[in-house]
Amino acid sequence: MDIEERLNSLKNIQEVDVPPFLFTRIQQGIKDKKKKSVPMPWRWAFAASGLLILALNLSVFYNQVITKERTNISTLASAMQMTNSNDLYNEQN
């Protein structure tokens, strides 16, 4: 099929009879959907769950940083053949 044939086939399309007030019904349906909002308990639940997830992420991150820092100090001390204890003169009881 050629482009001209396709364009000519569009001339055979007939206009559809539209029911009265269809446009106003569509507009009213859109307005009704906009008016519906999320109930307040769901908002509070969403906010609380977001804060809980944030707190968990921060605690995991903080614990990883501390563990990594301790590991780095131990690695450095063992590499320099140092002890990482505070015992004076390596006294053992």
mmCIF file with all atom_site columns, C-alpha atoms in Angstrom:
data_model
loop_
_atom_site.group_PDB
_atom_site.id
_atom_site.type_symbol
_atom_site.label_atom_id
_atom_site.label_alt_id
_atom_site.label_comp_id
_atom_site.label_asym_id
_atom_site.label_entity_id
_atom_site.label_seq_id
_atom_site.pdbx_PDB_ins_code
_atom_site.Cartn_x
_atom_site.Cartn_y
_atom_site.Cartn_z
_atom_site.occupancy
_atom_site.B_iso_or_equiv
_atom_site.pdbx_formal_charge
_atom_site.auth_seq_id
_atom_site.auth_comp_id
_atom_site.auth_asym_id
_atom_site.auth_atom_id
_atom_site.pdbx_PDB_model_num
ATOM 1  C CA . MET A 1 1  ? 0.000   0.000   0.000  1.00 0.00 ? 1  MET A CA 1
ATOM 2  C CA . ASP A 1 2  ? 1.147   3.395   -0.896 1.00 0.00 ? 2  ASP A CA 1
ATOM 3  C CA . ILE A 1 3  ? 0.943   6.483   1.247  1.00 0.00 ? 3  ILE A CA 1
ATOM 4  C CA . GLU A 1 4  ? -1.655  8.047   -1.049 1.00 0.00 ? 4  GLU A CA 1
ATOM 5  C CA . GLU A 1 5  ? -3.919  5.006   -0.720 1.00 0.00 ? 5  GLU A CA 1
ATOM 6  C CA . ARG A 1 6  ? -3.659  5.119   3.050  1.00 0.00 ? 6  ARG A CA 1
ATOM 7  C CA . LEU A 1 7  ? -4.474  8.796   3.152  1.00 0.00 ? 7  LEU A CA 1
ATOM 8  C CA . ASN A 1 8  ? -7.434  8.283   0.801  1.00 0.00 ? 8  ASN A CA 1
ATOM 9  C CA . SER A 1 9  ? -8.759  5.523   3.052  1.00 0.00 ? 9  SER A CA 1
ATOM 10 C CA . LEU A 1 10 ? -9.081  8.124   5.806  1.00 0.00 ? 10 LEU A CA 1
ATOM 11 C CA . LYS A 1 11 ? -11.692 9.948   3.729  1.00 0.00 ? 11 LYS A CA 1
ATOM 12 C CA . ASN A 1 12 ? -14.091 7.031   4.252  1.00 0.00 ? 12 ASN A CA 1
ATOM 13 C CA . ILE A 1 13 ? -14.227 7.604   8.016  1.00 0.00 ? 13 ILE A CA 1
ATOM 14 C CA . GLN A 1 14 ? -17.627 8.842   9.161  1.00 0.00 ? 14 GLN A CA 1
ATOM 15 C CA . GLU A 1 15 ? -18.292 11.116  12.109 1.00 0.00 ? 15 GLU A CA 1
ATOM 16 C CA . VAL A 1 16 ? -19.714 9.419   15.198 1.00 0.00 ? 16 VAL A CA 1
ATOM 17 C CA . ASP A 1 17 ? -22.831 10.704  16.939 1.00 0.00 ? 17 ASP A CA 1
ATOM 18 C CA . VAL A 1 18 ? -21.819 11.807  20.421 1.00 0.00 ? 18 VAL A CA 1
ATOM 19 C CA . PRO A 1 19 ? -24.310 11.512  23.275 1.00 0.00 ? 19 PRO A CA 1
ATOM 20 C CA . PRO A 1 20 ? -25.288 14.869  24.771 1.00 0.00 ? 20 PRO A CA 1
ATOM 21 C CA . PHE A 1 21 ? -23.261 16.096  27.749 1.00 0.00 ? 21 PHE A CA 1
ATOM 22 C CA . LEU A 1 22 ? -20.526 13.499  27.211 1.00 0.00 ? 22 LEU A CA 1
ATOM 23 C CA . PHE A 1 23 ? -17.773 16.068  27.621 1.00 0.00 ? 23 PHE A CA 1
ATOM 24 C CA . THR A 1 24 ? -19.232 17.413  30.872 1.00 0.00 ? 24 THR A CA 1
ATOM 25 C CA . ARG A 1 25 ? -19.544 13.847  32.224 1.00 0.00 ? 25 ARG A CA 1
ATOM 26 C CA . ILE A 1 26 ? -15.904 13.194  31.432 1.00 0.00 ? 26 ILE A CA 1
ATOM 27 C CA . GLN A 1 27 ? -14.867 16.428  33.135 1.00 0.00 ? 27 GLN A CA 1
ATOM 28 C CA . GLN A 1 28 ? -16.963 15.580  36.200 1.00 0.00 ? 28 GLN A CA 1
ATOM 29 C CA . GLY A 1 29 ? -15.377 12.124  36.374 1.00 0.00 ? 29 GLY A CA 1
ATOM 30 C CA . ILE A 1 30 ? -11.915 13.693  36.326 1.00 0.00 ? 30 ILE A CA 1
ATOM 31 C CA . LYS A 1 31 ? -12.881 16.129  39.094 1.00 0.00 ? 31 LYS A CA 1
ATOM 32 C CA . ASP A 1 32 ? -14.292 13.290  41.211 1.00 0.00 ? 32 ASP A CA 1
ATOM 33 C CA . LYS A 1 33 ? -11.048 11.345  40.906 1.00 0.00 ? 33 LYS A CA 1
ATOM 34 C CA . LYS A 1 34 ? -9.040  14.397  41.970 1.00 0.00 ? 34 LYS A CA 1
ATOM 35 C CA . LYS A 1 35 ? -11.194 14.895  45.069 1.00 0.00 ? 35 LYS A CA 1
ATOM 36 C CA . LYS A 1 36 ? -10.429 11.428  46.417 1.00 0.00 ? 36 LYS A CA 1
ATOM 37 C CA . SER A 1 37 ? -7.424  11.541  48.698 1.00 0.00 ? 37 SER A CA 1
ATOM 38 C CA . VAL A 1 38 ? -5.615  9.076   50.893 1.00 0.00 ? 38 VAL A CA 1
ATOM 39 C CA . PRO A 1 39 ? -7.170  8.685   54.355 1.00 0.00 ? 39 PRO A CA 1
ATOM 40 C CA . MET A 1 40 ? -5.263  10.247  57.251 1.00 0.00 ? 40 MET A CA 1
ATOM 41 C CA . PRO A 1 41 ? -4.371  6.938   58.994 1.00 0.00 ? 41 PRO A CA 1
ATOM 42 C CA . TRP A 1 42 ? -2.690  5.750   55.803 1.00 0.00 ? 42 TRP A CA 1
ATOM 43 C CA . ARG A 1 43 ? -0.697  8.977   55.637 1.00 0.00 ? 43 ARG A CA 1
ATOM 44 C CA . TRP A 1 44 ? 0.527   8.514   59.213 1.00 0.00 ? 44 TRP A CA 1
ATOM 45 C CA . ALA A 1 45 ? 1.365   4.865   58.554 1.00 0.00 ? 45 ALA A CA 1
ATOM 46 C CA . PHE A 1 46 ? 3.343   5.794   55.448 1.00 0.00 ? 46 PHE A CA 1
ATOM 47 C CA . ALA A 1 47 ? 5.261   8.510   57.309 1.00 0.00 ? 47 ALA A CA 1
ATOM 48 C CA . ALA A 1 48 ? 5.998   6.196   60.250 1.00 0.00 ? 48 ALA A CA 1
ATOM 49 C CA . SER A 1 49 ? 7.214   3.390   57.998 1.00 0.00 ? 49 SER A CA 1
ATOM 50 C CA . GLY A 1 50 ? 9.429   5.827   56.097 1.00 0.00 ? 50 GLY A CA 1
ATOM 51 C CA . LEU A 1 51 ? 10.992  7.064   59.330 1.00 0.00 ? 51 LEU A CA 1
ATOM 52 C CA . LEU A 1 52 ? 11.476  3.491   60.539 1.00 0.00 ? 52 LEU A CA 1
ATOM 53 C CA . ILE A 1 53 ? 13.251  2.514   57.324 1.00 0.00 ? 53 ILE A CA 1
ATOM 54 C CA . LEU A 1 54 ? 15.427  5.626   57.543 1.00 0.00 ? 54 LEU A CA 1
ATOM 55 C CA . ALA A 1 55 ? 16.347  4.854   61.166 1.00 0.00 ? 55 ALA A CA 1
ATOM 56 C CA . LEU A 1 56 ? 17.232  1.254   60.303 1.00 0.00 ? 56 LEU A CA 1
ATOM 57 C CA . ASN A 1 57 ? 19.403  2.366   57.394 1.00 0.00 ? 57 ASN A CA 1
ATOM 58 C CA . LEU A 1 58 ? 21.239  4.894   59.551 1.00 0.00 ? 58 LEU A CA 1
ATOM 59 C CA . SER A 1 59 ? 21.850  2.366   62.324 1.00 0.00 ? 59 SER A CA 1
ATOM 60 C CA . VAL A 1 60 ? 23.226  -0.228  59.885 1.00 0.00 ? 60 VAL A CA 1
ATOM 61 C CA . PHE A 1 61 ? 25.458  2.381   58.268 1.00 0.00 ? 61 PHE A CA 1
ATOM 62 C CA . TYR A 1 62 ? 26.724  3.625   61.647 1.00 0.00 ? 62 TYR A CA 1
ATOM 63 C CA . ASN A 1 63 ? 27.495  0.079   62.846 1.00 0.00 ? 63 ASN A CA 1
ATOM 64 C CA . GLN A 1 64 ? 29.363  -0.724  59.626 1.00 0.00 ? 64 GLN A CA 1
ATOM 65 C CA . VAL A 1 65 ? 31.512  2.394   59.973 1.00 0.00 ? 65 VAL A CA 1
ATOM 66 C CA . ILE A 1 66 ? 32.438  1.548   63.571 1.00 0.00 ? 66 ILE A CA 1
ATOM 67 C CA . THR A 1 67 ? 33.225  -2.087  62.706 1.00 0.00 ? 67 THR A CA 1
ATOM 68 C CA . LYS A 1 68 ? 35.320  -1.046  59.728 1.00 0.00 ? 68 LYS A CA 1
ATOM 69 C CA . GLU A 1 69 ? 37.217  1.485   61.855 1.00 0.00 ? 69 GLU A CA 1
ATOM 70 C CA . ARG A 1 70 ? 37.976  -1.131  64.523 1.00 0.00 ? 70 ARG A CA 1
ATOM 71 C CA . THR A 1 71 ? 39.111  -3.596  61.874 1.00 0.00 ? 71 THR A CA 1
ATOM 72 C CA . ASN A 1 72 ? 41.376  -0.984  60.300 1.00 0.00 ? 72 ASN A CA 1
ATOM 73 C CA . ILE A 1 73 ? 42.967  -0.161  63.668 1.00 0.00 ? 73 ILE A CA 1
ATOM 74 C CA . SER A 1 74 ? 43.548  -3.855  64.424 1.00 0.00 ? 74 SER A CA 1
ATOM 75 C CA . THR A 1 75 ? 45.045  -4.431  60.975 1.00 0.00 ? 75 THR A CA 1
ATOM 76 C CA . LEU A 1 76 ? 47.367  -1.460  61.359 1.00 0.00 ? 76 LEU A CA 1
ATOM 77 C CA . ALA A 1 77 ? 48.441  -2.531  64.839 1.00 0.00 ? 77 ALA A CA 1
ATOM 78 C CA . SER A 1 78 ? 49.204  -6.089  63.745 1.00 0.00 ? 78 SER A CA 1
ATOM 79 C CA . ALA A 1 79 ? 51.074  -4.875  60.656 1.00 0.00 ? 79 ALA A CA 1
ATOM 80 C CA . MET A 1 80 ? 53.312  -2.725  62.840 1.00 0.00 ? 80 MET A CA 1
ATOM 81 C CA . GLN A 1 81 ? 53.667  -5.589  65.350 1.00 0.00 ? 81 GLN A CA 1
ATOM 82 C CA . MET A 1 82 ? 51.971  -3.528  68.005 1.00 0.00 ? 82 MET A CA 1
ATOM 83 C CA . THR A 1 83 ? 49.426  -4.626  70.535 1.00 0.00 ? 83 THR A CA 1
ATOM 84 C CA . ASN A 1 84 ? 46.044  -3.021  70.652 1.00 0.00 ? 84 ASN A CA 1
ATOM 85 C CA . SER A 1 85 ? 45.506  -3.693  74.358 1.00 0.00 ? 85 SER A CA 1
ATOM 86 C CA . ASN A 1 86 ? 46.123  -1.265  77.170 1.00 0.00 ? 86 ASN A CA 1
ATOM 87 C CA . ASP A 1 87 ? 47.876  -3.758  79.465 1.00 0.00 ? 87 ASP A CA 1
ATOM 88 C CA . LEU A 1 88 ? 51.044  -2.250  80.882 1.00 0.00 ? 88 LEU A CA 1
ATOM 89 C CA . TYR A 1 89 ? 54.111  -4.445  80.220 1.00 0.00 ? 89 TYR A CA 1
ATOM 90 C CA . ASN A 1 90 ? 51.887  -7.318  79.035 1.00 0.00 ? 90 ASN A CA 1
ATOM 91 C CA . GLU A 1 91 ? 51.177  -8.410  82.592 1.00 0.00 ? 91 GLU A CA 1
ATOM 92 C CA . GLN A 1 92 ? 49.141  -11.548 82.815 1.00 0.00 ? 92 GLN A CA 1
ATOM 93 C CA . ASN A 1 93 ? 47.604  -12.883 86.010 1.00 0.00 ? 93 ASN A CA 1
#
